[in-house]
Coordinates of C-alpha atoms in Angstrom, one line a residue:
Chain A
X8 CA -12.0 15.7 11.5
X9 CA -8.8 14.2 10.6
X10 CA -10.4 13.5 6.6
X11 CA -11.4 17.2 6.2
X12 CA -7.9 17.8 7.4
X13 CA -6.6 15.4 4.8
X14 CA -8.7 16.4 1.9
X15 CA -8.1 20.0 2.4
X16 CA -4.3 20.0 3.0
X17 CA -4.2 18.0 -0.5
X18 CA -6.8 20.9 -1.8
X19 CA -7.9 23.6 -0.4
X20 CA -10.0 24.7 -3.1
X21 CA -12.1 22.1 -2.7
X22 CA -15.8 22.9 -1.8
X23 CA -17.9 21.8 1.0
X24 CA -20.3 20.1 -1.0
X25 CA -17.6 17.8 -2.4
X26 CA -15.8 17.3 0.7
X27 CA -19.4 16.1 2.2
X28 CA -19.8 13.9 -0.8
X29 CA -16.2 12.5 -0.7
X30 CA -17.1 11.3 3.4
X31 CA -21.0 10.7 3.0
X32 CA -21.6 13.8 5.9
X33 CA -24.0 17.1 5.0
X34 CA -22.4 20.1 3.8
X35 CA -23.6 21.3 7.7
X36 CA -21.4 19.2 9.3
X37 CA -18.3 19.9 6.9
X38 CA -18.8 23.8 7.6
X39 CA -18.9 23.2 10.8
X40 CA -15.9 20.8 11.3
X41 CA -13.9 23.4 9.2
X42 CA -15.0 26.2 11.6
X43 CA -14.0 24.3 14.8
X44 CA -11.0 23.2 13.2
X45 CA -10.4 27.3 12.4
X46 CA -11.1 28.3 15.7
X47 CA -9.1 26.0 17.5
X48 CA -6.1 26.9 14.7
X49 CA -5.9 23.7 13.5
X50 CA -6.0 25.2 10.3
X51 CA -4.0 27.9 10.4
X52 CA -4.3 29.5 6.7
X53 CA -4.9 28.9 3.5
X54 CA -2.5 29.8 0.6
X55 CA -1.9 29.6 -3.2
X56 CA 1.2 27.7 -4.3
X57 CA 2.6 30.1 -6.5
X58 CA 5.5 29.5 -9.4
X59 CA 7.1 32.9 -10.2
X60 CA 9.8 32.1 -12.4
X61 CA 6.6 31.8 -14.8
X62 CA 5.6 35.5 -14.3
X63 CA 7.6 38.5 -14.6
X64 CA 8.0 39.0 -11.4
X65 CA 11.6 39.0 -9.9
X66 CA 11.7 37.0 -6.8
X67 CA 14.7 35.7 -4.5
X68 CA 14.4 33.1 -1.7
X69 CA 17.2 32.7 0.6
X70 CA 17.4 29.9 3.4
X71 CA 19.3 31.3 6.5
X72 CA 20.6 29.1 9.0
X73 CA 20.8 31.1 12.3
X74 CA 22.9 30.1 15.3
X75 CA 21.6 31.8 19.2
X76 CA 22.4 32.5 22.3
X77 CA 18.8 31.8 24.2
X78 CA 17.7 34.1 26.0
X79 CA 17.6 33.2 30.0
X80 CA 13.8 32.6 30.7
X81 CA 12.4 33.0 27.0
X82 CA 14.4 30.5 25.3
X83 CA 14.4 30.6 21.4
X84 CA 10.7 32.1 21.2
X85 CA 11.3 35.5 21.9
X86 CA 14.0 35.7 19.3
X87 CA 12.2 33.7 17.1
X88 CA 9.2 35.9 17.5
X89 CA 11.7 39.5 16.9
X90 CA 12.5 37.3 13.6
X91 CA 9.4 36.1 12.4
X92 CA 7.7 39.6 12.7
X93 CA 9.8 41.3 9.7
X94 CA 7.5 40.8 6.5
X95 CA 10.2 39.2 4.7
X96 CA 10.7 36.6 6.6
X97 CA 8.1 33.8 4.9
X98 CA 8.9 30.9 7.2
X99 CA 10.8 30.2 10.7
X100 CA 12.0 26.7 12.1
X101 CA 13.5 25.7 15.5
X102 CA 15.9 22.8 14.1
X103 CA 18.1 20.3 16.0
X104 CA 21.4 20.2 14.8
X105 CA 24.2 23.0 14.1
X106 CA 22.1 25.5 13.8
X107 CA 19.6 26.6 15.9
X108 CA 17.0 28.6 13.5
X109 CA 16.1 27.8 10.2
X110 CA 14.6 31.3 8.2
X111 CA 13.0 31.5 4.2
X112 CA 13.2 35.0 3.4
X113 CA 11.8 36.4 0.5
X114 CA 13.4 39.7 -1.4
X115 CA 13.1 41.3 -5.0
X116 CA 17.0 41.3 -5.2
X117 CA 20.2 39.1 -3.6
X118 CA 21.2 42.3 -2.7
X119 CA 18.0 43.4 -0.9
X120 CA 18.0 39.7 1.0
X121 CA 21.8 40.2 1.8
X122 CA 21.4 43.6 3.1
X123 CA 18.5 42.4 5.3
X124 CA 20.3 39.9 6.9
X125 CA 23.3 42.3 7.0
X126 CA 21.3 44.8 8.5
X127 CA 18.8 43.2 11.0
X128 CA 19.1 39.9 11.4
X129 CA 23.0 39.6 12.1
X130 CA 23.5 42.1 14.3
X131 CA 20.8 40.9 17.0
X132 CA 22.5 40.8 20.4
X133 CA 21.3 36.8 20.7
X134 CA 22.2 36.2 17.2
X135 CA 25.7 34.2 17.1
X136 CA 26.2 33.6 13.4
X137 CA 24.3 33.7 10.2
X138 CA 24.7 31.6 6.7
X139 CA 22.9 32.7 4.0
X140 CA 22.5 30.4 0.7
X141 CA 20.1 31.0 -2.5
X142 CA 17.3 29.3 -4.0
X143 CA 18.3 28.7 -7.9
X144 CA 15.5 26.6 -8.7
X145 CA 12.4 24.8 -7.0
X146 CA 11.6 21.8 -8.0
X147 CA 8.7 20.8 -5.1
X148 CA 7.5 22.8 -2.3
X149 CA 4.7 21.8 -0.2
X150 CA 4.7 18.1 -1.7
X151 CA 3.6 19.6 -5.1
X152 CA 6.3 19.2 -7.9
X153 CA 6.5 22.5 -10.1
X154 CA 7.0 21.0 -12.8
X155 CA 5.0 17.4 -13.2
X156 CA 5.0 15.3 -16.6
X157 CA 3.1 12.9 -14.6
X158 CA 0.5 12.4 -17.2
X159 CA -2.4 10.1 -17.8
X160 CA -1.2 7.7 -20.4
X161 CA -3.7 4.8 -19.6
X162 CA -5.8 3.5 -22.5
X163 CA -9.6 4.9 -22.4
X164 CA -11.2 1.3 -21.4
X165 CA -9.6 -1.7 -20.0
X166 CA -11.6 -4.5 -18.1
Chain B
X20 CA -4.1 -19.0 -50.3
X21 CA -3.7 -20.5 -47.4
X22 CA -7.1 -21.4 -45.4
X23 CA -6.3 -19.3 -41.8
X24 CA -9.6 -20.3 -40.4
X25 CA -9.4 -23.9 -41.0
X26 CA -5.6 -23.8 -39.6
X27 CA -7.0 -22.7 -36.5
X28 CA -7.8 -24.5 -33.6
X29 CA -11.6 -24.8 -33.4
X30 CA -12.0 -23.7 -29.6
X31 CA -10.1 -20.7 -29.9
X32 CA -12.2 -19.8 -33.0
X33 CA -15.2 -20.3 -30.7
X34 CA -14.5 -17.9 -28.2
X35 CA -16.3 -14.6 -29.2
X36 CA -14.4 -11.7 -28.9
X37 CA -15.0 -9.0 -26.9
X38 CA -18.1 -7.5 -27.9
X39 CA -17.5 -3.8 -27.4
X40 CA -13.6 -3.9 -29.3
X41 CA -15.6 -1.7 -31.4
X42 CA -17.0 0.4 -28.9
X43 CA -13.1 0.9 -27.3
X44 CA -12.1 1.9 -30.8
X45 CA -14.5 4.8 -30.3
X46 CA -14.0 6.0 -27.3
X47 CA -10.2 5.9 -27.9
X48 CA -10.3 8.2 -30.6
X49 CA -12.6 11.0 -29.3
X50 CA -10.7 14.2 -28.5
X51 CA -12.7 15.4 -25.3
X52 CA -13.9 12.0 -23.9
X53 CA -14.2 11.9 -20.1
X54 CA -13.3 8.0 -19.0
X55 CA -14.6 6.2 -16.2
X56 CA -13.5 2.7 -18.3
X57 CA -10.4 2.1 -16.7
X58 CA -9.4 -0.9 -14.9
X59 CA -6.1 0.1 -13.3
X60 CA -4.9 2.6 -11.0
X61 CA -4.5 6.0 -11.7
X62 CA -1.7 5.9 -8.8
X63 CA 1.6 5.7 -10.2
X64 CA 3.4 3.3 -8.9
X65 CA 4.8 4.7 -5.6
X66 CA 8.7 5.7 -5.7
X67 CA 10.6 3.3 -3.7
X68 CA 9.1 0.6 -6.0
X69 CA 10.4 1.9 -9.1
X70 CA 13.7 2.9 -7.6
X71 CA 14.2 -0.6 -6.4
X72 CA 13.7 -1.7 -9.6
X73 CA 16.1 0.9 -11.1
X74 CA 18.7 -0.1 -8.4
X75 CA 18.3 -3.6 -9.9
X76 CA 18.9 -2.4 -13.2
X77 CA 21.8 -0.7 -12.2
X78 CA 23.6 -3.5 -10.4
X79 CA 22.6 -5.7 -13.9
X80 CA 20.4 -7.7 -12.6
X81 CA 19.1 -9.2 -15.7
X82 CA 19.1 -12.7 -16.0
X83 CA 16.2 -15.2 -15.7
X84 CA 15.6 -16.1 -12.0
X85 CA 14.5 -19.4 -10.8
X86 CA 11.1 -20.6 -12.5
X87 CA 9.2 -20.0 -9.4
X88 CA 10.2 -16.7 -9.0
X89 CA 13.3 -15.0 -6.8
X90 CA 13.1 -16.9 -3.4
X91 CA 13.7 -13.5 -1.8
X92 CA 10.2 -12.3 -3.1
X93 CA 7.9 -16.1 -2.3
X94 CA 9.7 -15.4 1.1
X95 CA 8.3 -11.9 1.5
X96 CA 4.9 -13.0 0.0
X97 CA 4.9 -15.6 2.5
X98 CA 6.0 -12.8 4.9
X99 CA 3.2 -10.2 4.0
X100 CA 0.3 -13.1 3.8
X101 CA 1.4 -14.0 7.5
X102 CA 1.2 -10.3 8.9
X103 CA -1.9 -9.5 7.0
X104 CA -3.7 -13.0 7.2
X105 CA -1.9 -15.2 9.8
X106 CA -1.8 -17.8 7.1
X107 CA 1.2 -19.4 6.2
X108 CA 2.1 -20.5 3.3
X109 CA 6.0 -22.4 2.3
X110 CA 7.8 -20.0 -0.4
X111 CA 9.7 -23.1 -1.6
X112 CA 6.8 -25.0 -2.2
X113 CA 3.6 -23.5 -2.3
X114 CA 4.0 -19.8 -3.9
X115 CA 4.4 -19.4 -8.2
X116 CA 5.3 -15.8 -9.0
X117 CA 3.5 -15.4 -12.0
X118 CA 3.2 -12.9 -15.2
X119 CA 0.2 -11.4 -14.2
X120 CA -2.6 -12.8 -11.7
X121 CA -3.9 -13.3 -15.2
X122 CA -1.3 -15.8 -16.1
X123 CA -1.8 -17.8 -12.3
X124 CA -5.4 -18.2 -13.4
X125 CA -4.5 -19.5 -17.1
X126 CA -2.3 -22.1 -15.1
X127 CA -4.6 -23.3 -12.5
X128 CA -6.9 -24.3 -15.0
X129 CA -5.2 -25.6 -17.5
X130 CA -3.2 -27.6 -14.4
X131 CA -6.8 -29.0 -13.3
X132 CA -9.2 -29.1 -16.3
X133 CA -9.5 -32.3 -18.3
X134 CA -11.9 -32.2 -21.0
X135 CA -15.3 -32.1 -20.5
X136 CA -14.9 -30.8 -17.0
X137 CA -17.6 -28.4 -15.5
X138 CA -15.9 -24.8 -13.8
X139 CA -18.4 -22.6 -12.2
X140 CA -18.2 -18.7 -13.0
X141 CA -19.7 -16.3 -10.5
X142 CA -21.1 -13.5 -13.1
X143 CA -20.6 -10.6 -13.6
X144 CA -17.1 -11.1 -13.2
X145 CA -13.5 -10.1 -15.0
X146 CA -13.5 -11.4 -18.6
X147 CA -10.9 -14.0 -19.0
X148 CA -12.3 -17.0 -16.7
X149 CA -14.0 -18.7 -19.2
X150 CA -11.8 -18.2 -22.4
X151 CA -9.1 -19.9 -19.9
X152 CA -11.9 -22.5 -19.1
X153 CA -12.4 -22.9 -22.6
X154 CA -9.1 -23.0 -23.6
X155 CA -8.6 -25.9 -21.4
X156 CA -11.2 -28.1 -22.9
X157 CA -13.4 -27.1 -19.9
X158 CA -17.4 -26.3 -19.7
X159 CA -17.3 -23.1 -17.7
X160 CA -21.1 -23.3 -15.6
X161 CA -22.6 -19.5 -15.5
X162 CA -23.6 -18.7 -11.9
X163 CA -25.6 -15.4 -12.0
X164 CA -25.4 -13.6 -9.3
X165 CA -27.7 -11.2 -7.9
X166 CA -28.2 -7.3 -7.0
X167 CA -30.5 -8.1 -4.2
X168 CA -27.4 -10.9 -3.3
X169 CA -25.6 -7.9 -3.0
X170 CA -23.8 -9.8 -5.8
X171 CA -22.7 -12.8 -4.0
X172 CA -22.5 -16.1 -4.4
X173 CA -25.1 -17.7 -2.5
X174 CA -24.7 -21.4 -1.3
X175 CA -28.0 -22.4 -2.6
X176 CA -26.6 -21.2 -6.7
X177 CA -23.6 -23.1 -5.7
X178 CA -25.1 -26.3 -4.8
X179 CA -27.7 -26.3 -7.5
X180 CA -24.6 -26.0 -10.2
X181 CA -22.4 -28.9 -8.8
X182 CA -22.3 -31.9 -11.0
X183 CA -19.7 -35.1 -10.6
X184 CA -18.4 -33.4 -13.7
X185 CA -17.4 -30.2 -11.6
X186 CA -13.9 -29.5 -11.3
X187 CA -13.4 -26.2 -10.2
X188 CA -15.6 -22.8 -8.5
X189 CA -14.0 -19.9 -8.9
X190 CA -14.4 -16.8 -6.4
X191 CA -13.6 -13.8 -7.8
X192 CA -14.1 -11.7 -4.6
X193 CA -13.8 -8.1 -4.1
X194 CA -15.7 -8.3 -7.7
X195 CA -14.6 -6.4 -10.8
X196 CA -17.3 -5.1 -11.9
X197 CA -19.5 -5.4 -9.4
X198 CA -17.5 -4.0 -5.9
X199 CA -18.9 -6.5 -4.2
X200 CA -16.9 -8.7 -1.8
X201 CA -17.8 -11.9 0.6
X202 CA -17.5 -11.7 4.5
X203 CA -16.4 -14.3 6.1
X204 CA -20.0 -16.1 7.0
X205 CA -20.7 -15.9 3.5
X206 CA -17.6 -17.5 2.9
X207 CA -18.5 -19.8 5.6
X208 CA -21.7 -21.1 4.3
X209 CA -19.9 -21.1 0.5
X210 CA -17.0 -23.5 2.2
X211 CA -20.3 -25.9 3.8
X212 CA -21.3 -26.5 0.5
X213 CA -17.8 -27.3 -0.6
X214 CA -16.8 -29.5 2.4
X215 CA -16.3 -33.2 1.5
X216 CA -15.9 -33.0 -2.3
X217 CA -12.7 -32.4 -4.5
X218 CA -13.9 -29.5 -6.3
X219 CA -11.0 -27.2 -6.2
X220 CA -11.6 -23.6 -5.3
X221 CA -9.6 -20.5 -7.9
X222 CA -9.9 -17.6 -5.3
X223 CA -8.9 -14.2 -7.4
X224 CA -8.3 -11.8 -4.9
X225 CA -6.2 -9.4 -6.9
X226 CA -8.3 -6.8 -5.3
X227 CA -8.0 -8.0 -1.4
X228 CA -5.9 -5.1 -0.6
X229 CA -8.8 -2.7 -1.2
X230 CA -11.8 -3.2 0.9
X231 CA -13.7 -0.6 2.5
X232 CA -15.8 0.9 5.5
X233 CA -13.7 -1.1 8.1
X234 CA -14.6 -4.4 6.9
X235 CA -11.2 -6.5 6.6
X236 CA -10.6 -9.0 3.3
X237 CA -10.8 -12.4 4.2
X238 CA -8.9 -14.8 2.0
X239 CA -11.1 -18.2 1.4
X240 CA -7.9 -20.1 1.9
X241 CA -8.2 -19.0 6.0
X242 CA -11.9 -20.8 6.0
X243 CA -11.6 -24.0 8.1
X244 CA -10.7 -26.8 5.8
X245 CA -10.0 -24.9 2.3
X246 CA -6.5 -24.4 2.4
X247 CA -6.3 -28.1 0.8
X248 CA -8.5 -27.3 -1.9
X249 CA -7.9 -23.1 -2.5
X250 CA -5.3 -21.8 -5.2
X251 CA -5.3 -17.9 -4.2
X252 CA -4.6 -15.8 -6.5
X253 CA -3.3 -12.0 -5.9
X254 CA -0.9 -9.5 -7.5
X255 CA 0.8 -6.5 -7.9
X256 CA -1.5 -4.9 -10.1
X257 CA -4.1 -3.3 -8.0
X258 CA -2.8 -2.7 -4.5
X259 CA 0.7 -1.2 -5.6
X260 CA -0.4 0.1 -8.3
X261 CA 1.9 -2.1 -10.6
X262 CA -0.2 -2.9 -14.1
X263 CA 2.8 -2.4 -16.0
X264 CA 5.1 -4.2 -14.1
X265 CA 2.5 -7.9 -15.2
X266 CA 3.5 -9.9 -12.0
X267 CA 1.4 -11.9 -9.7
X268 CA 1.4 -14.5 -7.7
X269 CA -0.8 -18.0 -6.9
X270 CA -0.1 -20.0 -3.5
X271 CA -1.9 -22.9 -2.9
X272 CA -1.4 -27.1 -2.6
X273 CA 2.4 -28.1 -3.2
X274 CA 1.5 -30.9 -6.0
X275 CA -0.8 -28.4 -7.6
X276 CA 1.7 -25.4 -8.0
X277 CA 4.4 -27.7 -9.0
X278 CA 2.3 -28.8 -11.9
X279 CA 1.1 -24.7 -12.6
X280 CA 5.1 -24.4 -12.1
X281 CA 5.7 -26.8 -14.8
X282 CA 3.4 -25.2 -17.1
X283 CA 5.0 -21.7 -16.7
X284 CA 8.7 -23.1 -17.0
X285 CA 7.9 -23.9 -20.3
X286 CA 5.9 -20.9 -21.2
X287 CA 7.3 -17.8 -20.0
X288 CA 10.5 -19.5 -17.6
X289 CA 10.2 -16.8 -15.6
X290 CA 8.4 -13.5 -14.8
X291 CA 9.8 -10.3 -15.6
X292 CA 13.3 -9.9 -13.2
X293 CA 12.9 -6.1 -12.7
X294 CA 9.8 -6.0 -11.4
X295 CA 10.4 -9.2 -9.1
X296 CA 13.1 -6.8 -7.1
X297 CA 10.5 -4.0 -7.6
X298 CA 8.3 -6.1 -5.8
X299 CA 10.2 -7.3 -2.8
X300 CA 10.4 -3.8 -2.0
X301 CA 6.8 -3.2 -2.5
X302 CA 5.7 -6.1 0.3
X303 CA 8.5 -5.2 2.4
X304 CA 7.8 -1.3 2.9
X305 CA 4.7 0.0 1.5
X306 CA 2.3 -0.8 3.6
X307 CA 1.8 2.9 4.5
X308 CA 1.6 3.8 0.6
X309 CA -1.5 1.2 0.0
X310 CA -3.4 2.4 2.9
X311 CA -2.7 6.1 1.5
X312 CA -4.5 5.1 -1.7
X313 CA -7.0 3.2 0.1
X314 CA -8.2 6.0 1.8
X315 CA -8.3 8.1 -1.8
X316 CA -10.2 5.4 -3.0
X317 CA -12.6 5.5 -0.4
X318 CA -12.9 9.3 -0.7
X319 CA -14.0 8.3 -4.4
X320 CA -16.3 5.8 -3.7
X321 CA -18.5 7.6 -1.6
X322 CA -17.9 10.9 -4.0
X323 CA -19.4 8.7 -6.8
X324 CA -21.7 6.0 -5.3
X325 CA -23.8 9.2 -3.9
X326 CA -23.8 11.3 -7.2
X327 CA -25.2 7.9 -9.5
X328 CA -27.9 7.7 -6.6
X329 CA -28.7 11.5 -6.3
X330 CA -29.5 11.2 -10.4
X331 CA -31.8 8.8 -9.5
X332 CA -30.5 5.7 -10.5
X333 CA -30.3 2.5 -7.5
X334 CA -26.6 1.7 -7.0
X335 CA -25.9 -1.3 -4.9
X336 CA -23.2 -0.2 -2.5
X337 CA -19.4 -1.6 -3.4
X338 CA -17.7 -2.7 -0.5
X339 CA -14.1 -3.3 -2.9
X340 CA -12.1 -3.1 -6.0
X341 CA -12.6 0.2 -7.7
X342 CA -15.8 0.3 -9.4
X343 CA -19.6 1.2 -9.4
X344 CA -22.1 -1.0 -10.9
X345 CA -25.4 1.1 -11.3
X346 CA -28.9 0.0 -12.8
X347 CA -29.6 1.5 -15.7
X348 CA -32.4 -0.7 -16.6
X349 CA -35.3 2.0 -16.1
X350 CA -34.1 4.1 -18.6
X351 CA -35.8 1.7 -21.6
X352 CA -31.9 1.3 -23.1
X353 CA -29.6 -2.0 -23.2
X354 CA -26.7 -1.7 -21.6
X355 CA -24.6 -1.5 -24.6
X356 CA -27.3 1.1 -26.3
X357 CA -26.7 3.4 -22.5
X358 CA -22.6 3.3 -23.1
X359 CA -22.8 3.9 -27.1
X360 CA -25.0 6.6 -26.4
X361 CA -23.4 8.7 -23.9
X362 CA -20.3 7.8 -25.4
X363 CA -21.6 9.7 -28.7
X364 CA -23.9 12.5 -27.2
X365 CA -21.6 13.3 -24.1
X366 CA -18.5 12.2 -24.6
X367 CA -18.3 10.2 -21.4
X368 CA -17.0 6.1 -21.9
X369 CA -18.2 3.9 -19.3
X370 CA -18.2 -0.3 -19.4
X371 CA -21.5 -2.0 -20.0
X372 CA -22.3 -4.4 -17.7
X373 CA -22.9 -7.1 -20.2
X374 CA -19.4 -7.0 -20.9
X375 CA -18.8 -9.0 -17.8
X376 CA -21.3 -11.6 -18.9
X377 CA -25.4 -11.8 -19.4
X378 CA -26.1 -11.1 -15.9
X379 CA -24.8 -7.7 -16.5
X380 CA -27.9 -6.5 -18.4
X381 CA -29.1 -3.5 -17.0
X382 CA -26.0 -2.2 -15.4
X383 CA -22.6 -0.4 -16.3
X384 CA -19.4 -0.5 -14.9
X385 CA -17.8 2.7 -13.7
X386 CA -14.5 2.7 -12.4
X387 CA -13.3 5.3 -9.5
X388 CA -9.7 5.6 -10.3
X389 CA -10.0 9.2 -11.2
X390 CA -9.4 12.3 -9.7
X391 CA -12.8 13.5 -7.6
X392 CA -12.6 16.3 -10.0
X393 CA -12.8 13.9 -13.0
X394 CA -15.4 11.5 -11.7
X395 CA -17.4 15.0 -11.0
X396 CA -17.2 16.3 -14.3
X397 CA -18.2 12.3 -15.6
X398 CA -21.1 12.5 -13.1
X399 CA -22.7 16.3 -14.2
X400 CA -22.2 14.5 -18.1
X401 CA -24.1 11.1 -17.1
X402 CA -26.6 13.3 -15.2
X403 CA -27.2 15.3 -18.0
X404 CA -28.2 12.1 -20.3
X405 CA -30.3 10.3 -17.4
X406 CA -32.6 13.2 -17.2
X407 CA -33.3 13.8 -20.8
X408 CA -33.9 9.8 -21.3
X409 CA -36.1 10.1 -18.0
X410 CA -38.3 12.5 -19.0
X411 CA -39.1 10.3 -22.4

């Protein structure tokens, strides 16, 4: 299980019949190791790795460090969960440290992301203190480097 | 004018030259050519390697080192070989860092050949054994090995080949081309044979790091009784994906690597001081990195040892190095007329197997150091070309 795993969080575009190939199993027993592995939510999703700054698309991220007041008997989930539930609101972390939640939130504007924090995540009773900062550029994300030059520059045929 | 070839010393004028240079030229200058020729890793060198040897760069370090190499890196060879092996060898003593584990096995030949005297080749096997042989005045012995062997040297090849005039066996195990390795009672019954002569043994084992299917490398030099007698080679190269970086290493018998030392101080003086630092950082902390590309490896090897035998064609299983070694032979083509042709009709370059000597008749050489999505692509090509030479 833990190859499918690995093969797929490198890929996950890659087929079953490769994967079978790539660990000398049947397509059958891939499809069904993936489908376990679903059910149990191992795997929890699949997504596309997507560069906007290449498209026309206007896209902020902001990183928001979030500082709470726990909530007796729920802890940081239920806040977490009140957070997590906004579309915007791409990833959430419980850190160790100064800060207590670490949110991505995605917006079309600065303004838009400011005014969301502003608006609804600031002004949560639990919510102690926000800190907003801005994603100029990304260089990796999801150990894939946007840009790689990387390249192939071995001769055709050594021995 | 002068007379170039009657200038030149006659044994180097002997030594044929590669065969297939031709054949590269080719292959290097098609636009669209898929390559499963390579000998190296397609890995780059892992991070904290190079940015060790950045760091050294910064802080100028850029002088010569001792001959031997930086005692700092023979005491983390010695290090790693103890962890991995539990054999110890003395870094002040017994370990050469060396350009190359191509340069180590120029040295231990030209150390231990006088003229005249007979070293025994395992075929196929890397290229440069016996041009170094030669080189030293030596009559390299052909031992072919076989498929059904699994490609290994079997004690009764080894015994028929010894004469008084033998000097040295060398044991180029896990195998380029072949991907086939030795476990230990194979070694065992190899080190029999050896027991009570002088012959020396040249263990290449460049490609120990990367052995498969749970099976562990055993260096010949751990075999009771062959430490005395066993130069080991490794390097860099293969398991840290180092090429570039041309460092290697021999440990073996003090006298002998103080002779091999000798040899090298005058030669080169000392291997290249960047990648010496690189190095220490490699055996000290990467570990994790070499089993990561391990693993890919293995992913490959399976990915392409099942599509050659899906098409039909019998593919002894490797067990090491990076590389397939199917049989072609059924398809009424030479080796070299297989590769020229589906070089030229589908624009995939693979090695043929005589290029590792005679015994490779009948087989290419196809190295997984791709991508899976590369060596699938290669594989749909070659699958393409079996099945119209089949069906003729």
């Amino acid at each position: 299980m833990e190859d499918v795993l690995r093969i797929l969080e490198q890929d996950s575009t890659r087929s079953n019949k490769n994967i079978a190939r790539m660990l000398g199993i049947t397509e059958d027993e891939v499809a069904e190791q993936i489908s376990e592995l679903e059910k149990r939510n191992v795997i929890v999703g699949y997504k596309t790795l997507i560069n906007w700054d290449k498209t026309d698309r206007e896209v902020v991220d902001a990183f928001i460090e979030l500082k709470i007041t726990p909530q007796r008997g729920e802890g940081f989930d239920k806040v977490a969960e009140r957070i997590y539930k906004y579309p915007q609101v791409k990833t959430v972390y419980l850190m160790s440290g100064t800060h207590d939640l670490a949110v991505m939130i995605e917006g079309r504007t600065m303004k838009e992301v400011a005014l969301f924090v502003a608006e609804k995540l600031a002004p949560m009773d639990s919510v102690i203190s926000t800190s907003t900062s801005f994603v100029l550029k990304k260089y990796k994300q999801e150990g894939i480097v946007f840009e790689d030059d990387e390249k192939d520059t071995r001769q055709v045929i050594t021995l | 004018m002068i007379d170039y070839q009657g200038l030149m010393n006659k044994t180097v004028l002997k030594i044929p030259p590669s065969g297939i240079r031709k054949f590269f030229d080719l292959a290097a200058q098609m636009e669209d050519v898929i390559s499963l020729g390579v000998g190296e890793p397609d890995f780059v060198t892992p991070w904290s390697i190079r940015e060790a040897g950045i760091y050294s760069l910064e802080k100028g370090r850029t002088h010569y080192t001792a001959n031997a190499g930086l005692l700092e890196l023979r005491q983390e060879c010695a290090a790693y070989m103890k962890r991995k092996y539990d054999i110890s060898y003395d870094p002040k003593s017994e370990i050469l860092i060396t350009v190359g584990g191509s340069e180590a096995i120029d040295l231990m030949l030209r150390t231990l050949i006088e003229p005249g005297d007979e070293v025994l080749i395992p075929e196929p096997s890397f290229v440069c054994y016996k041009p170094c042989t030669m080189i030293s005045g030596g009559v390299p012995v052909i031992i072919e090995t076989k498929e059904e062997d699994e490609f290994r040297l079997t004690p009764e090849q080894l015994r028929e080949k010894i004469t008084d005039k033998t000097k040295v066996l060398i044991l180029p195990y896990p195998n380029n081309p072949t991907g086939a390795v030795m476990p230990r009672e194979n070694l065992e019954a190899i080190a029999e044979v050896l027991r009570g002569t002088d012959i020396m043994v040249l263990s290449d084992e460049i490609y120990g790091e990367l052995q498969y299917t749970g099976s562990k490398h055993v260096p010949f030099s751990t075999i009771d009784g062959m430490r005395e007698r066993t130069v080991l080679i490794n390097g860099f190269s293969k398991a840290f994906a180092m090429t570039g970086w041309r460092l290697g290493y021999a440990m073996g018998p003090a006298p002998v690597i103080k002779m091999m030392t000798k040899i090298h101080q005058f030669g080169i003086m000392s291997s290249p001081t960047t990648s010496q630092y690189a190095a220490i950082e490699a055996l000290k902390s990467c570990d994790n990195d070499v089993a990561v590309m391990c693993n890919e490896y293995n992913y490959r090897r399976r990915f392409i040892t099942d599509g050659f035998r899906k098409m039909g064609l019998s593919c002894f299983e490797p067990l090491g190095a990076f590389y397939v070694f199917p049989r072609i032979a059924g398809l009424g083509m030479t080796s070299d007329e297989f590769c020229n042709r589906l070089l030229e009709e589908e624009h995939v370059a693979v090695v043929p197997g005589t290029a590792f000597g005679r015994s490779g008749e009948g087989f290419i050489r196809c190295s997984y150091a791709y991508s899976v999505e590369e060596i699938d692509e290669a594989l749909k090509r070659i699958e393409r070309f079996v099945k119209k030479y089949s069906e003729k």
